[in-house]
mmCIF file of C-alpha atoms in Angstrom:
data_model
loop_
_atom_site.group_PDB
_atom_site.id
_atom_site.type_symbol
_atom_site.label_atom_id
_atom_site.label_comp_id
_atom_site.label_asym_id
_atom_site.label_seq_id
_atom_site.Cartn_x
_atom_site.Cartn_y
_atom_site.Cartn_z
ATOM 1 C CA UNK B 1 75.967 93.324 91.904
ATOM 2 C CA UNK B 2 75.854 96.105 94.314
ATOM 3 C CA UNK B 3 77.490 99.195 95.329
ATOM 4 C CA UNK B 4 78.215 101.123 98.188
ATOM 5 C CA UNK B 5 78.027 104.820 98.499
ATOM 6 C CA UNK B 6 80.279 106.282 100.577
ATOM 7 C CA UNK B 7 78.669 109.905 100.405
ATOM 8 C CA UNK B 8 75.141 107.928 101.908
ATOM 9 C CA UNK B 9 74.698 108.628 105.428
ATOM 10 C CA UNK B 10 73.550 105.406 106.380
ATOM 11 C CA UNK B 11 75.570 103.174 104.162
ATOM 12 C CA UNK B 12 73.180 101.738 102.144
ATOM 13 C CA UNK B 13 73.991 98.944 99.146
ATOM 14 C CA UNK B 14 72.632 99.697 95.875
ATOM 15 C CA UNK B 15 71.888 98.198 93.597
ATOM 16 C CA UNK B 16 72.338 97.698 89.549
ATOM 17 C CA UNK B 17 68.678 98.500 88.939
ATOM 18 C CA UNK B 18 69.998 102.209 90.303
ATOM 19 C CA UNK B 19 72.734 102.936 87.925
ATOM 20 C CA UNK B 20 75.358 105.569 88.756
ATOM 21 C CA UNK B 21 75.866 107.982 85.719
ATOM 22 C CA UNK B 22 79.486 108.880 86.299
ATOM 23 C CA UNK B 23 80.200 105.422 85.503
ATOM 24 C CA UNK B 24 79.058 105.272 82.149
ATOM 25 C CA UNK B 25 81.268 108.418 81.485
ATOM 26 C CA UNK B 26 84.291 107.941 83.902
ATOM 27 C CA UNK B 27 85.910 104.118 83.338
ATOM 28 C CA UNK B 28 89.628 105.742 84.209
ATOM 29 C CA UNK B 29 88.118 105.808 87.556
ATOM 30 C CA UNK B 30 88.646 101.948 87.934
ATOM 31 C CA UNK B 31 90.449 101.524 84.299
ATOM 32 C CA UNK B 32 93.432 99.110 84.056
ATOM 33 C CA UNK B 33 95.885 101.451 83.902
ATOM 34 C CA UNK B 34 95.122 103.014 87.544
ATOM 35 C CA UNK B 35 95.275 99.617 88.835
ATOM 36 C CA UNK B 36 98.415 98.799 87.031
ATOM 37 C CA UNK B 37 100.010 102.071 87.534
ATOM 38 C CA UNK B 38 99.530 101.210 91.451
ATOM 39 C CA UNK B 39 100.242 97.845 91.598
ATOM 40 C CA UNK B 40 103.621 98.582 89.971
ATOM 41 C CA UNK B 41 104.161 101.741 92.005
ATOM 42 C CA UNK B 42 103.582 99.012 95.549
ATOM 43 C CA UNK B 43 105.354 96.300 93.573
ATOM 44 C CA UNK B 44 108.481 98.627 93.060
ATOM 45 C CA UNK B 45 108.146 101.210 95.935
ATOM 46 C CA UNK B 46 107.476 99.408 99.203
ATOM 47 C CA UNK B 47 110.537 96.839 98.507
ATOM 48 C CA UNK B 48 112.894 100.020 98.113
ATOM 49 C CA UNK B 49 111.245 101.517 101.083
ATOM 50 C CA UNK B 50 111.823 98.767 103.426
ATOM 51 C CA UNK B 51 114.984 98.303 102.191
ATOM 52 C CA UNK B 52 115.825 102.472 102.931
ATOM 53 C CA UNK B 53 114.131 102.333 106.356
ATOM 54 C CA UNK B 54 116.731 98.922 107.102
ATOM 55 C CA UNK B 55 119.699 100.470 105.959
ATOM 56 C CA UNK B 56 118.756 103.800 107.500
ATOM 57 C CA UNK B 57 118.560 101.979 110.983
ATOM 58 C CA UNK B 58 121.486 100.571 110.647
ATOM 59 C CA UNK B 59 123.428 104.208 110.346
ATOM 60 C CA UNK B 60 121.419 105.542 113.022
ATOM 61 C CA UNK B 61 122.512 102.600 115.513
ATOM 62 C CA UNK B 62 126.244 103.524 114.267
ATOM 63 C CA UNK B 63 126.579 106.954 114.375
ATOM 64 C CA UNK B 64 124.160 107.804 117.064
ATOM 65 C CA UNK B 65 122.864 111.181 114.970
ATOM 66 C CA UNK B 66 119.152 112.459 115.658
ATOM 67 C CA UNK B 67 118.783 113.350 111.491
ATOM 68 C CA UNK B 68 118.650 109.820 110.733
ATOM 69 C CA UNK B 69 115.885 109.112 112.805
ATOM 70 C CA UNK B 70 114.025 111.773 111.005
ATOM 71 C CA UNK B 71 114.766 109.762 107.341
ATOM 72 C CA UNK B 72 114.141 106.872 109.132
ATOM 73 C CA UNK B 73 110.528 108.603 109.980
ATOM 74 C CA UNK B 74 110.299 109.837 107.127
ATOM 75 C CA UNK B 75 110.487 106.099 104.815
ATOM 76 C CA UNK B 76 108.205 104.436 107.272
ATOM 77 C CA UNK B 77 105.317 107.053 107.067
ATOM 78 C CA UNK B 78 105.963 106.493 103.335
ATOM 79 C CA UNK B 79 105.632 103.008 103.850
ATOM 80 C CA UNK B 80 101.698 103.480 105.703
ATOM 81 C CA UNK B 81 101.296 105.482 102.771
ATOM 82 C CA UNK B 82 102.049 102.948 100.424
ATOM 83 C CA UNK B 83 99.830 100.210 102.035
ATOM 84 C CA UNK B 84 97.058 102.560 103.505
ATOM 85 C CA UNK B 85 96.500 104.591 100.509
ATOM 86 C CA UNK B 86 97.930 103.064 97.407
ATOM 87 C CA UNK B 87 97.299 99.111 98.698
ATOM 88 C CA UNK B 88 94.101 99.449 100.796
ATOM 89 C CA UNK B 89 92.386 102.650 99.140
ATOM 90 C CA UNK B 90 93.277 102.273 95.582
ATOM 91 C CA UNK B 91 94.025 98.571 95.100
ATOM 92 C CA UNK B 92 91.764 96.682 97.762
ATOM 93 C CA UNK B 93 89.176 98.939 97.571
ATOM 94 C CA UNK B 94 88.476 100.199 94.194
ATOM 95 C CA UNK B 95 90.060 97.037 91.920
ATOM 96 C CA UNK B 96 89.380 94.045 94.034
ATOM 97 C CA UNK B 97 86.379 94.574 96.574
ATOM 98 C CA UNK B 98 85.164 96.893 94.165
ATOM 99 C CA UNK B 99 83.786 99.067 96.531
ATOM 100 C CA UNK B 100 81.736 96.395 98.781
ATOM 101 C CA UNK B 101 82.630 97.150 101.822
ATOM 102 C CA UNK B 102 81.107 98.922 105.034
ATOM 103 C CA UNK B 103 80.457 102.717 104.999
ATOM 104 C CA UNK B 104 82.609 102.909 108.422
ATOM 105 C CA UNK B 105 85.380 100.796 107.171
ATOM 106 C CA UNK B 106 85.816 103.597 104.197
ATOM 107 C CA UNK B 107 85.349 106.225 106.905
ATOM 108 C CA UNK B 108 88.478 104.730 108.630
ATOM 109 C CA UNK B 109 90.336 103.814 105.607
ATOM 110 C CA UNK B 110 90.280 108.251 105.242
ATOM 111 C CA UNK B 111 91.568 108.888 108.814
ATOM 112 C CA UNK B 112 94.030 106.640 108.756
ATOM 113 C CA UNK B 113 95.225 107.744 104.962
ATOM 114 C CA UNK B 114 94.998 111.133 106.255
ATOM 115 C CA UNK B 115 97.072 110.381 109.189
ATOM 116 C CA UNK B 116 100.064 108.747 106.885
ATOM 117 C CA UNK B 117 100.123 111.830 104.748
ATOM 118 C CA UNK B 118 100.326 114.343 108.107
ATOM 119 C CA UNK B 119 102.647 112.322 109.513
ATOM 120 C CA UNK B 120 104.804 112.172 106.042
ATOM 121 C CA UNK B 121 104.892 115.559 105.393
ATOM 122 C CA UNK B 122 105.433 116.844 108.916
ATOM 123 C CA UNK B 123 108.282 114.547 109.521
ATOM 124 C CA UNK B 124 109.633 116.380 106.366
ATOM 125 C CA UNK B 125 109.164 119.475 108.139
ATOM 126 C CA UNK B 126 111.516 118.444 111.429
ATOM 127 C CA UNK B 127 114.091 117.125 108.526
ATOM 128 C CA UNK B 128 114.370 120.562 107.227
ATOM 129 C CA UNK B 129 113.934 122.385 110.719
ATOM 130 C CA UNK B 130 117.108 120.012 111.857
ATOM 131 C CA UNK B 131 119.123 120.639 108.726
ATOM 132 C CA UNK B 132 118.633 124.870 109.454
ATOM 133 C CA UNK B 133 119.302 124.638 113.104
ATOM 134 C CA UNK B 134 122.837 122.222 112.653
ATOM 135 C CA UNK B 135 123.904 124.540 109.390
ATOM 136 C CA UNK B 136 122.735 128.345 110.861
ATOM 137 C CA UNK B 137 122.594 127.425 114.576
ATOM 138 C CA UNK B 138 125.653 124.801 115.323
ATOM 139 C CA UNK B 139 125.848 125.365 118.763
ATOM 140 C CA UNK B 140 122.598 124.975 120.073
ATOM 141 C CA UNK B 141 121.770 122.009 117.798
ATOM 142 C CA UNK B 142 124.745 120.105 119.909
ATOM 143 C CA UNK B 143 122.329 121.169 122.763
ATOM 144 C CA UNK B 144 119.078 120.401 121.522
ATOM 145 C CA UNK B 145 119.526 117.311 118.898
ATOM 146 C CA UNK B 146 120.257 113.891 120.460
ATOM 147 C CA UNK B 147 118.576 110.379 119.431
ATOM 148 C CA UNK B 148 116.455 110.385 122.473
ATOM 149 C CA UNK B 149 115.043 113.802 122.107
ATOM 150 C CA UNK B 150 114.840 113.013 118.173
ATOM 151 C CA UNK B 151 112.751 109.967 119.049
ATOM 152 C CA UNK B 152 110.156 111.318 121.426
ATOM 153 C CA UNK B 153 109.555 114.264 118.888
ATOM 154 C CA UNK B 154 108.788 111.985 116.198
ATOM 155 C CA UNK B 155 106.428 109.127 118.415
ATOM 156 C CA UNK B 156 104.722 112.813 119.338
ATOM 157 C CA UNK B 157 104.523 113.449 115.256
ATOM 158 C CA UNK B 158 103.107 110.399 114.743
ATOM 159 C CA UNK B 159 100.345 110.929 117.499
ATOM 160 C CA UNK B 160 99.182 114.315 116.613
ATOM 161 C CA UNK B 161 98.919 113.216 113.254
ATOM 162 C CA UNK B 162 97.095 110.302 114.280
ATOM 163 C CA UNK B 163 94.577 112.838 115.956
ATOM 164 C CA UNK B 164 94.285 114.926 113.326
ATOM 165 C CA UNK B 165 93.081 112.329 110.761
ATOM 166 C CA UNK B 166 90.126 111.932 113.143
ATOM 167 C CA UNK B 167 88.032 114.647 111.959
ATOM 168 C CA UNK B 168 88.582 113.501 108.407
ATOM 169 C CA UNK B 169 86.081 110.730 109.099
ATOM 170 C CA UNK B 170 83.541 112.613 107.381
ATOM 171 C CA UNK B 171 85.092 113.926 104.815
ATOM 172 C CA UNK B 172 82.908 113.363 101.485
ATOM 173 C CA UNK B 173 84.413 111.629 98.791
ATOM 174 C CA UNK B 174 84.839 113.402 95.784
ATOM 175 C CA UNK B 175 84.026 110.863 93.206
ATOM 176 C CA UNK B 176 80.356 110.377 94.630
ATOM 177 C CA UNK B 177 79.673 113.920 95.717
ATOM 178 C CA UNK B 178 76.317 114.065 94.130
ATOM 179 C CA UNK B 179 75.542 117.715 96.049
ATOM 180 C CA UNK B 180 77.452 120.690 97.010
ATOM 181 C CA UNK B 181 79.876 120.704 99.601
ATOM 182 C CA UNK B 182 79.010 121.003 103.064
ATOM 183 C CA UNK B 183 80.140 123.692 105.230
ATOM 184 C CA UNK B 184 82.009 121.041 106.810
ATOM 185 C CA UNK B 185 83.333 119.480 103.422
ATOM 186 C CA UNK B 186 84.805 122.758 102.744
ATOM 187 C CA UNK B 187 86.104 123.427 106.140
ATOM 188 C CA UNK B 188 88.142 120.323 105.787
ATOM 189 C CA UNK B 189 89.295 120.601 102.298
ATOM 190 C CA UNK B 190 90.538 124.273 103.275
ATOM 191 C CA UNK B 191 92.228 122.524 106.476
ATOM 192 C CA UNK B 192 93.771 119.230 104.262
ATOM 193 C CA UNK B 193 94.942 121.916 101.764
ATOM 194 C CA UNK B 194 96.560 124.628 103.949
ATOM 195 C CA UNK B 195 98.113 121.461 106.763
ATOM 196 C CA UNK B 196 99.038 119.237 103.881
ATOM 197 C CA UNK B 197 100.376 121.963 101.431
ATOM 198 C CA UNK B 198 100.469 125.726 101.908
ATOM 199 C CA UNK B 199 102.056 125.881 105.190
ATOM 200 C CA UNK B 200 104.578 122.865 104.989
ATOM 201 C CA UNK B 201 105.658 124.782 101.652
ATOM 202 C CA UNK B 202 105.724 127.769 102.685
ATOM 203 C CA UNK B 203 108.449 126.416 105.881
ATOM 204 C CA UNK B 204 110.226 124.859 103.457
ATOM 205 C CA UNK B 205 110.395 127.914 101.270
ATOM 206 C CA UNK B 206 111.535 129.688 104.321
ATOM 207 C CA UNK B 207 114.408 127.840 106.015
ATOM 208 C CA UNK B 208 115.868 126.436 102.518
ATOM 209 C CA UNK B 209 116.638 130.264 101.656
ATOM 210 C CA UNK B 210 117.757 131.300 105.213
ATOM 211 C CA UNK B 211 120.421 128.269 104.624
ATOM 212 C CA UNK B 212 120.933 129.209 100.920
ATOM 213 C CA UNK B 213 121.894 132.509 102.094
ATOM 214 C CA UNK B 214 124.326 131.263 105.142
ATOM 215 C CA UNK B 215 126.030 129.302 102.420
ATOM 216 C CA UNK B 216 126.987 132.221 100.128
ATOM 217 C CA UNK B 217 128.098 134.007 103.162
ATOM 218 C CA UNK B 218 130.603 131.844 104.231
ATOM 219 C CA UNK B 219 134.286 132.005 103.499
ATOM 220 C CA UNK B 220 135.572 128.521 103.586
ATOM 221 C CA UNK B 221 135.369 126.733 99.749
ATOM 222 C CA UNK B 222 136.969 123.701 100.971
ATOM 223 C CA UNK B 223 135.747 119.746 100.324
ATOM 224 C CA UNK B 224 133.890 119.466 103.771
ATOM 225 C CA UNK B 225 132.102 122.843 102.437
ATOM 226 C CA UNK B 226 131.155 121.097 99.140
ATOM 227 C CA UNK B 227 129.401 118.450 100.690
ATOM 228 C CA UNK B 228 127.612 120.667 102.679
ATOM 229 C CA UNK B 229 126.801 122.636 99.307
ATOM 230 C CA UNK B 230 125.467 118.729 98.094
ATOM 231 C CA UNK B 231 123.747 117.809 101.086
ATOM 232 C CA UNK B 232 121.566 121.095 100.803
ATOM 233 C CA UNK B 233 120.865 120.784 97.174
ATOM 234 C CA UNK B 234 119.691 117.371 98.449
ATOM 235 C CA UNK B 235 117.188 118.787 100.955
ATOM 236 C CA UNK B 236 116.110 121.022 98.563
ATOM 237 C CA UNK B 237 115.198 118.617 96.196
ATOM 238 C CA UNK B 238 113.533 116.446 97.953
ATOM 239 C CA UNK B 239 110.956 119.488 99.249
ATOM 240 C CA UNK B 240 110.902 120.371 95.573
ATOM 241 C CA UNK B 241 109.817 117.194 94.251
ATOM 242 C CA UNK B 242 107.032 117.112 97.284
ATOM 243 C CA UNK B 243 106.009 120.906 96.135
ATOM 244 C CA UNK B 244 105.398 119.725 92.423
ATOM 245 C CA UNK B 245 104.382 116.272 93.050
ATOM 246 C CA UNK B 246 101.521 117.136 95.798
ATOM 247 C CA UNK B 247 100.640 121.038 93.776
ATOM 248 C CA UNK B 248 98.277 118.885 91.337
ATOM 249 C CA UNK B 249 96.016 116.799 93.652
ATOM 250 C CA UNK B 250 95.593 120.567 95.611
ATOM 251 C CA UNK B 251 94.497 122.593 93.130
ATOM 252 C CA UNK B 252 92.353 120.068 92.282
ATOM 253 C CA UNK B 253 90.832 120.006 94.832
ATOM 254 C CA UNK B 254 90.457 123.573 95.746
ATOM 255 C CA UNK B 255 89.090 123.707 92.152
ATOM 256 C CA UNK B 256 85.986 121.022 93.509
ATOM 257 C CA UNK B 257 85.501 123.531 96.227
ATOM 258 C CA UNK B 258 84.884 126.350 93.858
ATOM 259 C CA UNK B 259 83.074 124.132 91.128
ATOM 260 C CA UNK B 260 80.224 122.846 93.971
ATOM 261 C CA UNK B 261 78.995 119.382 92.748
ATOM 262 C CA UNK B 262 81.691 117.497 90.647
ATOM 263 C CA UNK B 263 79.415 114.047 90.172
ATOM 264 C CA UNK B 264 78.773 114.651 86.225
ATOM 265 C CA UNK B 265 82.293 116.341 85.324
ATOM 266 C CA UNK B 266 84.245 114.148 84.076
ATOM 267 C CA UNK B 267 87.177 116.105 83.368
ATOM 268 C CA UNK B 268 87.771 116.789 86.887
ATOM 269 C CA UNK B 269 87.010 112.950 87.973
ATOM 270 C CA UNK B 270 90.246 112.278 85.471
ATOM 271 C CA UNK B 271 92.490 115.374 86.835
ATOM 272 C CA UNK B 272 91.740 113.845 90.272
ATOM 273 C CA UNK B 273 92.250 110.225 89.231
ATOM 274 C CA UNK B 274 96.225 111.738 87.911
ATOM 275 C CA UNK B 275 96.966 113.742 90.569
ATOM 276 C CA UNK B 276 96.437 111.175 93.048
ATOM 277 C CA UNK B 277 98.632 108.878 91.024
ATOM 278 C CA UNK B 278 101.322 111.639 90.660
ATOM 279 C CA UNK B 279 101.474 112.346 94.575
ATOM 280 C CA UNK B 280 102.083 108.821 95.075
ATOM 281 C CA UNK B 281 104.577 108.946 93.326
ATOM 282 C CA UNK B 282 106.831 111.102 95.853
ATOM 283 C CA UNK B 283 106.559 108.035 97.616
ATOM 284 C CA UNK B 284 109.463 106.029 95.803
ATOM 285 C CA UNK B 285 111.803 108.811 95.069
ATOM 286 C CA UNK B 286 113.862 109.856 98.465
ATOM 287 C CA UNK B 287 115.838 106.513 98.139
ATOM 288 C CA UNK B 288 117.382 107.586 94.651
ATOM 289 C CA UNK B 289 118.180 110.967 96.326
ATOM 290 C CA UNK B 290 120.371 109.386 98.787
ATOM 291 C CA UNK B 291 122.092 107.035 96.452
ATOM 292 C CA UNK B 292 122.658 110.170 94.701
ATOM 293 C CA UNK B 293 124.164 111.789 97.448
ATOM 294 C CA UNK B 294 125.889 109.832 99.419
ATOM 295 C CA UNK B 295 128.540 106.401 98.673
ATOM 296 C CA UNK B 296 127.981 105.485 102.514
ATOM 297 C CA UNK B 297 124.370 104.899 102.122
ATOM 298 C CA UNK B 298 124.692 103.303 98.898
ATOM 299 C CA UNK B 299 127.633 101.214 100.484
ATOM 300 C CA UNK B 300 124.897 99.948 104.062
ATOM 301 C CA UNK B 301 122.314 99.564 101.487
ATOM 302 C CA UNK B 302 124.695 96.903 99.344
ATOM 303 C CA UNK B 303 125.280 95.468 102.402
ATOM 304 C CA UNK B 304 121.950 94.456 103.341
ATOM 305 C CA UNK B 305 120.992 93.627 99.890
ATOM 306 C CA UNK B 306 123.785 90.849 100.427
ATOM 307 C CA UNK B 307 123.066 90.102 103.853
ATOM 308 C CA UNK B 308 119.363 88.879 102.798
ATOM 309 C CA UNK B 309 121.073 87.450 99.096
ATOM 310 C CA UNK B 310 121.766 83.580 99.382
ATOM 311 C CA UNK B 311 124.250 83.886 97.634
ATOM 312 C CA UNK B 312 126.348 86.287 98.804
ATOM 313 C CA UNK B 313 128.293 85.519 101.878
ATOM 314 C CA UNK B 314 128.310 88.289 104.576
ATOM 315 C CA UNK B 315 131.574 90.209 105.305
ATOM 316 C CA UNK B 316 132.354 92.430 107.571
ATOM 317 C CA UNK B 317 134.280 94.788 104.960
ATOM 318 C CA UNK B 318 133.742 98.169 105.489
ATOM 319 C CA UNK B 319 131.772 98.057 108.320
ATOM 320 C CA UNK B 320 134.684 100.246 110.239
ATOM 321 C CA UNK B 321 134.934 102.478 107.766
ATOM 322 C CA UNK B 322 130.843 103.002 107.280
ATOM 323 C CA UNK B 323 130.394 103.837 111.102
ATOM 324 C CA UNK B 324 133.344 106.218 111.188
ATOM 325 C CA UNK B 325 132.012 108.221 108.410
ATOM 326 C CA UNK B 326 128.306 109.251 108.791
ATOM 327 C CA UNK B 327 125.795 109.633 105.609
ATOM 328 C CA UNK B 328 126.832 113.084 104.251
ATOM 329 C CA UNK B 329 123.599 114.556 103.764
ATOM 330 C CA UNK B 330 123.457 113.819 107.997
ATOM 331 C CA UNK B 331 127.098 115.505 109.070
ATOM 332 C CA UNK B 332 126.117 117.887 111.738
ATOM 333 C CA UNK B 333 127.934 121.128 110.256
ATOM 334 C CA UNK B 334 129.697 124.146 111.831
ATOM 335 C CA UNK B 335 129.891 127.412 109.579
#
């Protein structure tokens, strides 16, 4: 049997008669339950995502609103996620090829894994930009915000953040790092920490209390202003649940950058191993938020869960109603 690694600069195989010490201490590294935790988490999660990204296309035909095209961003970068990172990094890679494959195909597995999570998290970051300038600034978001706009901003997002995984071809991977880090290691775990993390939090920390405060400072306590009240508490959730979900695999790895070497801890090889398995996890959750929040969604989402059901005939019931009034968490809003 041989092994590949990824930390060698010229992608040598080695072989058994070379045995790697952090596997006789580290089996959660390739355990069952990382493999079943992921294989549930892409059994469960891309079926909900897909199903999300149809139902959210089907709104944003309707209703015409530039928001939606940001959730609708927003599920399909979760969906590269899901099959870059969790399918092709965790499950191809580490449970069924166990590890043989090329040194440059692992090279490009990273840039494009760290191109799904850019483009994830700053699509998250024109969601809550949008939601600030239609709550604080009404009148130029009727200006500024229309599909086609909407639409080039996001094919830009998803460009830049294609670019940006680039350098992250040689970043070193943690579970091998037999020496130090580099100068350029640390460069682009400082870079992957502050892109990914500090400064997307930090935004969201920003415009989520600019809006809290334009919501206590209005006057009008009527229904329309209650949804807006929901649709907020929404948002905020949803960057929340990124802010804990993503805080472990960060410190984590600031902590490697501090420690030097990591090849013989262990305990930081399982810290690693669960807060990779807890960031994927913000994968799966947005669609629950908008059942949560909003009947309309949950209403298109029925109605493509019958339209692909043999057994349910398709009907056209409600379909008036469902393009007349717009997701909630989506209303543009005038305060």
């Amino acid at each position: 049997m041989m092994f590949l690694l990824p930390n060698s600069t010229d992608g040598a195989w080695v072989s058994d008669a070379e045995p790697l010490e952090w596997e006789e201490w580290s089996p959660c590294m390739e355990g069952i339950i990382p493999v079943i935790y992921y294989s549930v988490l892409l059994g469960l999660g891309l079926p909900i995502n897909i199903l999300t990204a149809i139902a959210l296309s089907r709104l944003a035909a309707r209703t015409k609103k530039s928001s939606y095209w940001y959730l609708l961003a927003l599920t399909a970068s979760d969906i590269l996620t899901q099959v870059i990172i969790v399918f092709m990094g965790f499950i191809l890679q580490m449970a069924i090829l166990a590890h043989k494959v090329p040194h440059a195909f692992l090279h490009t597995v990273n840039v494009l894994q760290f191109a799904a999570n850019h483009a994830s998290i700053w699509v998250t970051v024109l969601l809550t930009a949008d939601r600030y300038v239609a709550l604080c600034h009404p009148l130029r978001y009727r200006m500024l915000s229309y599909p086609e706009r909407t639409r080039k901003i996001i094919a830009a997002v998803f460009g830049t953040a294609l670019a940006t995984g680039i350098p992250f071809y040689w970043w070193l991977d943690i579970w091998h790092d037999s020496q130090p880090p580099t100068t350029v290691d640390k460069v682009l775990k400082w870079v992957h920490c502050f892109t990914m993390y500090f400064i997307p939090c930090s935004i969201f920390l920003a415009t989520n209390s600019v809006i809290v405060c334009k919501l206590k400072c209005g006057n009008r306590v009527d229904g329309h202003h209650r949804r807006v009240g929901k649709t907020i508490a929404m948002l905020m959730a949803v960057t929340a649940i990124f802010t804990v979900l993503w805080a472990p695999r960060t410190f984590v790895i600031l902590f490697h950058i501090y420690m030097g070497s990591t090849n013989k801890n262990r305990r930081l090889h399982v810290a690693l191993n669960l807060a990779n398995m807890i960031a994927m996890l913000n994968t799966t959750v947005n669609f629950f938020f908008y059942c949560f929040v909003s009947k309309t969604f949950r209403r298109t989402a029925g109605q493509v869960i019958r339209s692909c059901s043999p057994f349910c005939k398709p009907t056209n019931r409600g379909f008036l109603h469902s393009a007349l009034k717009p997701l909630g968490l989506l209303e543009n809003v005038s305060l």
